[in-house]
Coordinates of C-alpha atoms and ligand atoms in Angstrom, one line a residue:
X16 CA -18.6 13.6 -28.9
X17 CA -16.7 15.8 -31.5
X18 CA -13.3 17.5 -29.8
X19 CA -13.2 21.0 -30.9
X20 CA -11.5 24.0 -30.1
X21 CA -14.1 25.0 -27.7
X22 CA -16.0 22.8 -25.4
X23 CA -17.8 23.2 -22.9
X24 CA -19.0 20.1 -19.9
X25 CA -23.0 20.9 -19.2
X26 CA -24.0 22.8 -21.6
X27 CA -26.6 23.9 -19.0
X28 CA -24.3 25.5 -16.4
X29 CA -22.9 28.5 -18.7
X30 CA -26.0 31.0 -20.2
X31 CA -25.6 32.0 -23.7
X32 CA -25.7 35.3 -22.2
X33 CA -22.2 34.7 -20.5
X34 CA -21.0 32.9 -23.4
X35 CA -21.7 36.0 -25.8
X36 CA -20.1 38.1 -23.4
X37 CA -17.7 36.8 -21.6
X38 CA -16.7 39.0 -18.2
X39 CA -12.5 38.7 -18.4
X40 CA -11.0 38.7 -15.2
X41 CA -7.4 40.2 -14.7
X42 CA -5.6 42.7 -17.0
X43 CA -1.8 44.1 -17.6
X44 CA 0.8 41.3 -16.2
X45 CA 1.1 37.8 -18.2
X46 CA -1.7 35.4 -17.0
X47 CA -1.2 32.1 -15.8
X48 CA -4.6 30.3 -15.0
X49 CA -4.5 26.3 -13.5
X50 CA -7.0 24.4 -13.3
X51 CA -6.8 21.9 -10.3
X52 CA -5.5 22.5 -6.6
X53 CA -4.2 18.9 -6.5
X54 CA -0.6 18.2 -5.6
X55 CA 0.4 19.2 -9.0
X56 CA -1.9 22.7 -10.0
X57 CA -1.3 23.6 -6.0
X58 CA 2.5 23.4 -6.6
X59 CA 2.6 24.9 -10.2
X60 CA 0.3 27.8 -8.6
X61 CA 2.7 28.5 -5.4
X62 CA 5.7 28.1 -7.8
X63 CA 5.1 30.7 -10.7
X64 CA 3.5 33.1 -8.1
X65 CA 6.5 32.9 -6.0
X66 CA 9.5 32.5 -8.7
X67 CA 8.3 35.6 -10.1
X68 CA 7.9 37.8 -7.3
X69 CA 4.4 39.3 -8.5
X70 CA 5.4 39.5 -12.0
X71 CA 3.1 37.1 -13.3
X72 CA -1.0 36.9 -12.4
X73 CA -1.5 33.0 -11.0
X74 CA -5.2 32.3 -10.6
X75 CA -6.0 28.8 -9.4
X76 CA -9.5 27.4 -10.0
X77 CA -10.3 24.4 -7.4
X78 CA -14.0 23.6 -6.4
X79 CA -12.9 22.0 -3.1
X80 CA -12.1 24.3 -0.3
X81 CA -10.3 21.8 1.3
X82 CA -8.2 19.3 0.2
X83 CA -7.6 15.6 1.3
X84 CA -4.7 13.9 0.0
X85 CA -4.7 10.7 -1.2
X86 CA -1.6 9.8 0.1
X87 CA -1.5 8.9 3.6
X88 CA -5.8 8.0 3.0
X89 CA -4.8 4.0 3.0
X90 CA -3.2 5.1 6.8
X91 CA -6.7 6.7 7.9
X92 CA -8.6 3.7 6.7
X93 CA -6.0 1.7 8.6
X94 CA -6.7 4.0 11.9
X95 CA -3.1 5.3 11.7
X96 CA -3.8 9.0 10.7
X97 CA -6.7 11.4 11.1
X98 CA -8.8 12.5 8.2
X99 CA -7.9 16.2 9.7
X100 CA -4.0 15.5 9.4
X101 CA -4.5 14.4 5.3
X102 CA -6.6 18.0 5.1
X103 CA -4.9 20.9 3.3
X104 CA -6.5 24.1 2.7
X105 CA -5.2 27.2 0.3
X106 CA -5.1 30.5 2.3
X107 CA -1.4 30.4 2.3
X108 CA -1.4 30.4 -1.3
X109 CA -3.1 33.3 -1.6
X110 CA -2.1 35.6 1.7
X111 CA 1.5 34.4 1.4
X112 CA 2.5 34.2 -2.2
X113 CA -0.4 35.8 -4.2
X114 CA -2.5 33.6 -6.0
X115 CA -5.8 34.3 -6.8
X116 CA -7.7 31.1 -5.2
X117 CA -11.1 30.8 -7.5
X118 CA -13.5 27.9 -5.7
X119 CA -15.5 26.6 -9.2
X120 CA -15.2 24.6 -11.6
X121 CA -13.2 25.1 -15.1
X122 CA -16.2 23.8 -17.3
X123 CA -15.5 24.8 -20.8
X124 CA -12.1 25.7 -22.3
X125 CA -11.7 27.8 -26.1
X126 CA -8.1 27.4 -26.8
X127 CA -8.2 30.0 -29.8
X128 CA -9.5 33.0 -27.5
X129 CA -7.3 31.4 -24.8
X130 CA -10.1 31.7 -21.9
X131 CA -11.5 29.3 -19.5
X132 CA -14.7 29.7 -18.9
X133 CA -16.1 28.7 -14.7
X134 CA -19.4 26.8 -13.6
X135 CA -20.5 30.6 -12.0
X136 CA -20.0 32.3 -15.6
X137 CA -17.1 33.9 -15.5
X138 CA -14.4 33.9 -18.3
X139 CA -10.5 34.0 -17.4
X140 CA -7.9 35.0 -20.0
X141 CA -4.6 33.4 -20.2
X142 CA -1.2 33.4 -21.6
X143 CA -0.6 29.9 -20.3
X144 CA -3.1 27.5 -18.9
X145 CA -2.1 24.7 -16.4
X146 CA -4.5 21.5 -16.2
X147 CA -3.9 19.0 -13.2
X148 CA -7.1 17.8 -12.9
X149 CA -6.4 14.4 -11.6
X150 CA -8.3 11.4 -13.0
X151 CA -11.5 10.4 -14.0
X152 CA -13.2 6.9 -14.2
X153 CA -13.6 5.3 -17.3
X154 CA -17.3 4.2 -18.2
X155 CA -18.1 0.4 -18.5
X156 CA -14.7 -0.4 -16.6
X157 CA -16.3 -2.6 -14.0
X158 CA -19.1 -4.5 -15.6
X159 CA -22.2 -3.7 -12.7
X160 CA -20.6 -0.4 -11.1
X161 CA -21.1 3.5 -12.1
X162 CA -20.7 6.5 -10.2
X163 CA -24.5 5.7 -9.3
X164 CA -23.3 2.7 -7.2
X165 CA -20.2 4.8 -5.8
X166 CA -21.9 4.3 -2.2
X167 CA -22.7 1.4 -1.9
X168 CA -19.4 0.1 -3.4
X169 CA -17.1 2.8 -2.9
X170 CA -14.2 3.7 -5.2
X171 CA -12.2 5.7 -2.2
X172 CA -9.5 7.0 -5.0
X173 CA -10.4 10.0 -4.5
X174 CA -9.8 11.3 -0.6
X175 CA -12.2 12.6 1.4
X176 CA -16.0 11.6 1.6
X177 CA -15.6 8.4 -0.4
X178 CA -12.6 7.8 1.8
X179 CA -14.3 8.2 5.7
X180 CA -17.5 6.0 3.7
X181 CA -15.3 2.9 3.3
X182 CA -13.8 3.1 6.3
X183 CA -16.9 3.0 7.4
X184 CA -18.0 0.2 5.9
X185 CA -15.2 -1.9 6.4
X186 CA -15.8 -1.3 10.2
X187 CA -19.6 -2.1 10.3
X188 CA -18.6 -5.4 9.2
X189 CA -20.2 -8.5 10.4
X190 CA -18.0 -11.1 12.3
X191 CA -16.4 -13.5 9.8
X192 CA -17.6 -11.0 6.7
X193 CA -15.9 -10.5 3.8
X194 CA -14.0 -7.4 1.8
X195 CA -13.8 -7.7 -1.8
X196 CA -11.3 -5.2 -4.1
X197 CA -12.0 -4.9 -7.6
X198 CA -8.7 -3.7 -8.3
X199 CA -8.2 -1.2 -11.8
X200 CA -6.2 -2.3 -14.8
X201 CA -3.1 -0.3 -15.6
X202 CA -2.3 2.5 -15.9
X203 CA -3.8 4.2 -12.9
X204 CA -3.1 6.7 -10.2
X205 CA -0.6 5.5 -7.4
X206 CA 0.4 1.9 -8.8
X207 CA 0.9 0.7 -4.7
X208 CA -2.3 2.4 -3.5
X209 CA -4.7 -1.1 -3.7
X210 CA -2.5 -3.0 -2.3
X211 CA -1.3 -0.7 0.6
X212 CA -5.2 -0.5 0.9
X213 CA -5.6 -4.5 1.2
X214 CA -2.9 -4.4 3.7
X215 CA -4.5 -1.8 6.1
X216 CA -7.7 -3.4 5.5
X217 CA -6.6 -6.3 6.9
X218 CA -4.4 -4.7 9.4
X219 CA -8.5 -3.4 11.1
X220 CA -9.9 -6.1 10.9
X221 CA -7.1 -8.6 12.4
X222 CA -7.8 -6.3 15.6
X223 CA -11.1 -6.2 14.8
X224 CA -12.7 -9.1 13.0
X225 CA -10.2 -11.7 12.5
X226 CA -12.4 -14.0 11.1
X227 CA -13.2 -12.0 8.4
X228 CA -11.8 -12.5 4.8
X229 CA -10.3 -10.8 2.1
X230 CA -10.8 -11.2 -1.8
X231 CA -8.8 -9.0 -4.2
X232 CA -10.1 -9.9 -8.2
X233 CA -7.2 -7.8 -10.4
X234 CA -7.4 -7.7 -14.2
X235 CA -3.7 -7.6 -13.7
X236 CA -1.0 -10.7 -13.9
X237 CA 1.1 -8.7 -11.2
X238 CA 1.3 -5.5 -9.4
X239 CA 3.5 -3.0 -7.8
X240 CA 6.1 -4.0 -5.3
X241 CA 4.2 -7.5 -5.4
X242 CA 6.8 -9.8 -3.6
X243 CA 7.1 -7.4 -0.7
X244 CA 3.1 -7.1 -0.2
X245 CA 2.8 -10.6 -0.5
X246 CA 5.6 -11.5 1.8
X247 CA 3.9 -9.2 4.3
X248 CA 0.2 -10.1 3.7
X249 CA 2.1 -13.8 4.4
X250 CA 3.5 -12.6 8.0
X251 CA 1.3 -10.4 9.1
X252 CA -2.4 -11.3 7.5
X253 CA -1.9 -15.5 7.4
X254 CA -4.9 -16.9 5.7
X255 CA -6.7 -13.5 5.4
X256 CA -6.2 -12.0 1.8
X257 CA -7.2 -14.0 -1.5
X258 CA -5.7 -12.2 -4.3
X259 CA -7.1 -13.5 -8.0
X260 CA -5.0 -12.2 -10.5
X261 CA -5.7 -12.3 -14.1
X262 CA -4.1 -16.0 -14.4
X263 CA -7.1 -16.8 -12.4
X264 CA -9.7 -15.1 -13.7
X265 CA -9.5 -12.2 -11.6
X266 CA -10.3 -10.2 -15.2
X267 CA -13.5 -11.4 -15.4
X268 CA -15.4 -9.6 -12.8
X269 CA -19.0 -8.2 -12.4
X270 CA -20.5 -6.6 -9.4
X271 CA -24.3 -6.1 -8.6
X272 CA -24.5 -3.2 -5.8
X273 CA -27.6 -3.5 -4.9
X274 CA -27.3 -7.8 -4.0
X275 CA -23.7 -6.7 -2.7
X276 CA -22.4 -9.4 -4.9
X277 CA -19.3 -10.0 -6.7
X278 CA -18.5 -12.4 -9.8
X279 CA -15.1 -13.4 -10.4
X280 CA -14.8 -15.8 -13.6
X281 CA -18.6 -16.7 -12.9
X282 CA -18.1 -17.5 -9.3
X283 CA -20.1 -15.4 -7.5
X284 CA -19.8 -14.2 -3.9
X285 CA -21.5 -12.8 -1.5
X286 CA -19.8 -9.5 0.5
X287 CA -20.2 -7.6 3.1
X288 CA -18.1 -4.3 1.6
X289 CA -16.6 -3.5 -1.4
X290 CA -14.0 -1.6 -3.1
X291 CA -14.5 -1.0 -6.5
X292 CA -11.5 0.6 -8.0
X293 CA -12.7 1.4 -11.9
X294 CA -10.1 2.2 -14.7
X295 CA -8.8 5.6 -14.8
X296 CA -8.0 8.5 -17.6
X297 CA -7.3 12.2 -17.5
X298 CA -9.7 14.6 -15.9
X299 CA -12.4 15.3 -18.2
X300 CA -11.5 19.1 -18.7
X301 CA -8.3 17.5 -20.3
X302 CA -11.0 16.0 -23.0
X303 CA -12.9 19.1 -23.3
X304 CA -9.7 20.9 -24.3
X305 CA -9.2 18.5 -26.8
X306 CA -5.7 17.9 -25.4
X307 CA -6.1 14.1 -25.0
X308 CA -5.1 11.6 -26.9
X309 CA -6.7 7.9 -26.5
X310 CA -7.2 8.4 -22.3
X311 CA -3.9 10.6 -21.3
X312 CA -3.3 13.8 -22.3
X313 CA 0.5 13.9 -24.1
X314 CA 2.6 15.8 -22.7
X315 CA 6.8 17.1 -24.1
X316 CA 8.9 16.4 -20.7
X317 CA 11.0 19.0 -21.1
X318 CA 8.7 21.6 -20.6
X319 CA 5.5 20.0 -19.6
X320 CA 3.7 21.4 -22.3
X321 CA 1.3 19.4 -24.4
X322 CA 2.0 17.7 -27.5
X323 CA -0.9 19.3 -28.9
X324 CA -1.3 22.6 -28.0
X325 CA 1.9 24.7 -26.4
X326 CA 0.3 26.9 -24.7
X327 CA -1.3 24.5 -22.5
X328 CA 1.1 22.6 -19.7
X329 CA -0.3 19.2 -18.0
X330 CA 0.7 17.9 -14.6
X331 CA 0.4 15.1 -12.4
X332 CA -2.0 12.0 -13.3
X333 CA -3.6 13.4 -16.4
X334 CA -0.5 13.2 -18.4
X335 CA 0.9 10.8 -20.9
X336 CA 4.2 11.3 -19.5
X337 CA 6.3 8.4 -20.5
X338 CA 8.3 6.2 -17.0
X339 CA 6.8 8.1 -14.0
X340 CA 4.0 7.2 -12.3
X341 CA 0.7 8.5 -11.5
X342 CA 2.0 9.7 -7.5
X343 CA 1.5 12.9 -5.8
X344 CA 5.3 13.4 -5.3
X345 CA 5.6 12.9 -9.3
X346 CA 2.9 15.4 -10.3
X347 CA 5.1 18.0 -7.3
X348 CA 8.2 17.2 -9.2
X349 CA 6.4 17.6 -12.8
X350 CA 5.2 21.0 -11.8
X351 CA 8.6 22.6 -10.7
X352 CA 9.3 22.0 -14.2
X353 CA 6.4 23.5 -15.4
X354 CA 6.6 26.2 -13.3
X355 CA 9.9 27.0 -14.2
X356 CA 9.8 26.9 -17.9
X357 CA 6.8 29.0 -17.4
X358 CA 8.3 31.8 -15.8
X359 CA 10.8 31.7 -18.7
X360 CA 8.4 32.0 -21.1
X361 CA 6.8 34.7 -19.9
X362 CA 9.0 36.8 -17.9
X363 CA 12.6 35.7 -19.5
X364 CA 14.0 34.5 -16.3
X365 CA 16.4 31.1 -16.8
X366 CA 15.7 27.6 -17.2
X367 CA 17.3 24.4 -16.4
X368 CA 17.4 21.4 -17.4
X369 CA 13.9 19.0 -16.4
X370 CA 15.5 16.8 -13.6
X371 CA 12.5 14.8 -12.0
X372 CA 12.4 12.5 -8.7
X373 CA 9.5 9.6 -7.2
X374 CA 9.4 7.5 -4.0
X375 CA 5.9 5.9 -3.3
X376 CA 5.9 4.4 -0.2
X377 CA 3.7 1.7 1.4
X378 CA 2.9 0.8 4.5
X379 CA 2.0 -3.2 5.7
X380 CA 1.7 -3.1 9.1
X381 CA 2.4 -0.9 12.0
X382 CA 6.0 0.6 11.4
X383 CA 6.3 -1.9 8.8
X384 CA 7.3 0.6 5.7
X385 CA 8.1 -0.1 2.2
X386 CA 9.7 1.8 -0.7
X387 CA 10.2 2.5 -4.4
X388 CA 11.8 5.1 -5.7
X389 CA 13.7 6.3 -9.0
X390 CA 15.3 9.5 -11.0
X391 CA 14.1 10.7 -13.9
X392 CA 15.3 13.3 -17.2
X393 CA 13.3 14.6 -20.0
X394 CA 14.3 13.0 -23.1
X395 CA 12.3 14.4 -26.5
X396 CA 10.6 11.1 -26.4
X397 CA 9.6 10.8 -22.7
X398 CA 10.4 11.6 -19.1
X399 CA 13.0 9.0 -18.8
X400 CA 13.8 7.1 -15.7
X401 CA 17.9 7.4 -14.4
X402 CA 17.7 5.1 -11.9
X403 CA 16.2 3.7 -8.9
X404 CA 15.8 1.5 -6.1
X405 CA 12.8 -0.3 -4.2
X406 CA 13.3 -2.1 -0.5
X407 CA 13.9 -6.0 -0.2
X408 CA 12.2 -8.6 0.5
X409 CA 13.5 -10.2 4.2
X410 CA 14.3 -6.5 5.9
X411 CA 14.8 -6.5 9.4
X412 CA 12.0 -4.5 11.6
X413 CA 14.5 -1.8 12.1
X414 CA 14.9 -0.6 8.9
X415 CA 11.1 -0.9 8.1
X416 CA 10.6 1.2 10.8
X417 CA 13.2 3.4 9.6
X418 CA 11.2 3.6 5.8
X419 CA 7.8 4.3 7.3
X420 CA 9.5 7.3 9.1
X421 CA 11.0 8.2 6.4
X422 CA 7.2 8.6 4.8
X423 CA 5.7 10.2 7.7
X424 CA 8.7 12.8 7.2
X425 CA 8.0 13.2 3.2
X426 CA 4.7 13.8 4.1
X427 CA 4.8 16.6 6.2
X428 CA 7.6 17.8 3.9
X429 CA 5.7 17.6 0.7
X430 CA 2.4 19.2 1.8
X431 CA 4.2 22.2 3.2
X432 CA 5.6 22.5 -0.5
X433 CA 2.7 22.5 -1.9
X434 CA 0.1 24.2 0.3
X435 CA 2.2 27.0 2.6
Ligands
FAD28 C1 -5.1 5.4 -2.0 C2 -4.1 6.3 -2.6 C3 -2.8 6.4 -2.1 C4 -1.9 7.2 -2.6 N1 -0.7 7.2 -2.0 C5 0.3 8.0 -2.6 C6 1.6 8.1 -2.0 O1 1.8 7.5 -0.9 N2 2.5 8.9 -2.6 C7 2.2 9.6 -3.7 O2 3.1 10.4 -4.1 N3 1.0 9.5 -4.3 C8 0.1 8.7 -3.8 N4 -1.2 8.7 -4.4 C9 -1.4 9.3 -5.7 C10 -1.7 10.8 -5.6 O3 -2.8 11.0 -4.8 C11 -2.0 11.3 -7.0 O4 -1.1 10.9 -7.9 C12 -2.0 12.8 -7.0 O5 -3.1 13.3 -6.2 C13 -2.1 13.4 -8.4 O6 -2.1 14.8 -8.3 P1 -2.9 15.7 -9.4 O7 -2.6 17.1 -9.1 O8 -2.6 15.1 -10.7 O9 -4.4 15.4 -9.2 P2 -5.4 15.5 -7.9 O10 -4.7 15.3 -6.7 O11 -6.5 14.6 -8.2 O12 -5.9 16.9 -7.9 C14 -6.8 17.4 -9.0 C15 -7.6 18.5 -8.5 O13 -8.3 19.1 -9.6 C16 -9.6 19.4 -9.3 N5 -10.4 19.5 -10.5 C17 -10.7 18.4 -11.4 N6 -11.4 18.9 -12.4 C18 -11.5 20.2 -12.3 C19 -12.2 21.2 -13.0 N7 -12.8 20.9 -14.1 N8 -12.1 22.5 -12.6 C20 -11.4 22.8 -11.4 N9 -10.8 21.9 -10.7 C21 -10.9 20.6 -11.1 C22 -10.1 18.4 -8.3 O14 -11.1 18.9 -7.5 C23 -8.8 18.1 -7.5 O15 -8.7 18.8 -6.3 C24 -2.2 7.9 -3.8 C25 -3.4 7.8 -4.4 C26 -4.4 7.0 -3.8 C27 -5.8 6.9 -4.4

């Protein structure tokens, strides 16, 4: 498809008549309108609404009304949360700070007119426009799967639905059964997330079914925080988890939902439930803006702004950042940036210098918690990281227990930023 200036994603949702005419929402005050109530639009949202005391119009268009984090989704599947403790929802944003909560979907953006235009119809005018749309899955990633096969061999990276599915799943197991992971190629949306999923996989059905077995095909020669997942998996999971990385063939997979197979370098395997976790790029509306470049949408770390149009700022997964990852606590971290240099834009007030912070943590087994962690600055070139630290290999139980506090704490920290 040809990128222009103003696209639009199913042509059939938006009426010419609405297109012709398009009804703009909010008048007077400079308008900020973001597009995503994810850990990075929901911060950017509660940040430029509070920071400038009412002086600036925040609208925030999210189709979910509730949102389930990703983060702590691996710990429900493992039976350590409930789906209701990972659910957020945004009244506070609007009764306590203002923003105008909009439940649709952003399906066509025109970057000259500066209006983003909503599955209902309706147009909104902005002086700056936020994306944090999260990711979407690349077609063709996963020879055999689409979003068509999504239930039968659930993806689960994105929480909710998909989420309680493979629980399911994974429970309904036979005895002696087997879990495959197709895990994605890099770079992709919580670089721990698989293999903190393998682990609580095989932390249920240890209890469970401990007959059953686990293969893990990656396209990848090695992964986040391997040594520590595999010195756990070791201890804890003895005999349970085959990981094929791509030394092994573990590139050259191809699943067939509907015979619940899996072939990894032409072996093929029967399972009894599957993860497929495709390839990832920015949210589509990111494409539709014509802000991408390649999969990523490139983004100036100073500001958050994207290279390619500066009146657009992109948070969280979508961007082409430079050394962060793609966490929830990064895209929190990116939008306090944002937010900031936003509110000096548009109503004068000061701006400091883009200082950025990550820890993703993991965890193996009960109160068995793992870590990685690092600073970062805006360089012109890139967010660059400062410095950082990850936990060792041969820890003693105390201060595992100690980390996965540590998480349970960030996490009830980092929603409350976000969401009240
Ligand atoms: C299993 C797993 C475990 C993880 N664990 C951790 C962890 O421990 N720590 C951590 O920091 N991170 C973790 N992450 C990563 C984290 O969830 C993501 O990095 C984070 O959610 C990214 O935030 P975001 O705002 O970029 O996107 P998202 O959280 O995906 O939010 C995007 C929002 O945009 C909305 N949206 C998309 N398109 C449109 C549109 N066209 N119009 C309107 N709205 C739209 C979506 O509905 C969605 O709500 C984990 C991820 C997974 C999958």
């Amino acid at each position: 498809m040809t990128l222009n200036r103003r696209n639009f994603i199913g042509a059939g949702v938006v009426t010419a008549a609405s297109l012709a005419a398009p009804m703009v929402l909010g008048a007077g005050k400079p308008r900020v309108v973001v597009i995503g109530g994810g850990p990075g639009g929901a911060t950017a949202a509660k940040y430029i609404a509070k920071g400038s005391k009412g002086a600036i119009d925040v609208t925030l268009v999210e189709p979910s009304r509730t949102y389930y984090t990703c983060f702590f989704s691996n710990l429900y599947i493992g039976g350590f949360r409930t789906l209701s403790s990972i659910a957020h929802s945004y009244g506070t944003l609007a009764s306590k700070y203002g923003v105008n909560v909009v439940h649709d979907w952003a399906v066509g953006i025109d970057r000259d007119a500066k209006t983003v235009t909503l599955a209902g119809g309706a147009a909104l005018s902005y002086d700056r426009l936020v994306l944090s749309p999260g990711i979407d899955f690349v077609d063709g990633s996963v020879p055999g799967w689409d979003l068509t096969k999504q239930n039968k061999m659930p993806h689960a990276y994105k929480a909710g639905s998909q989420t309680e599915l493979l629980k399911a799943q994974i429970e309904a197991m036979p005895q002696g059964g087997t879990f495959a992971m197709v895990a994605p190629p890099n770079p992709y949306r919580c670089p721990p997330g698989p293999y903190e999923r393998i682990s609580m996989v095989a932390h249920v059905l240890k209890e469970k079914n401990p007959t059953a077995k686990i293969i893990v095909a990656d396209p990848k020669p090695k992964f986040s925080k391997m040594g520590l997942f595999q010195e756990g998996w070791a201890d804890h999971y003895e005999g349970m988890i085959d990981w094929i990385g791509s030394d092994f063939g573990g590139d050259n997979v191809e699943v067939n939902a509907d015979e619940m197979t899996v072939s990894i370098d032409g072996e093929v395997t029967k399972v009894d439930a599957c993860n497929v976790i495709p390839g990832m790029k920015a949210g589509r509306i990111c494409e539709m803006a014509g802000v991408t470049e390649g999969n990523w949408a490139p983004v100036n770390g100073h500001t958050m702004q994207s290279r390619i149009d500066e009146n657009i700022h992109i948070l969280g997964d979508s961007a082409a950042q430079g050394d962060m990852p793609k966490s929830g606590f990064a895209a929190n971290s990116q939008a306090k940036v944002a937010a900031m240099a936003i509110r000096g834009a548009l109503t004068g007030s000061k701006v400091f210098p883009a200082k950025f912070s990550n820890t993703c943590w993991s965890l193996i087994d009960t109160d068995n918690g793992v870590k990685v962690g690092a600073t970062y600055e805006a360089t012109d070139e890139k967010i660059a990281k400062i410095d950082g630290f990850i936990s060792q290999t041969g820890e003693d139980a105390d201060l595992r227990k100690a980390t996965f506090e540590e998480s349970v704490g960030w996490y009830a920290g980092i929603t409350s930023d976000m969401f009240t």
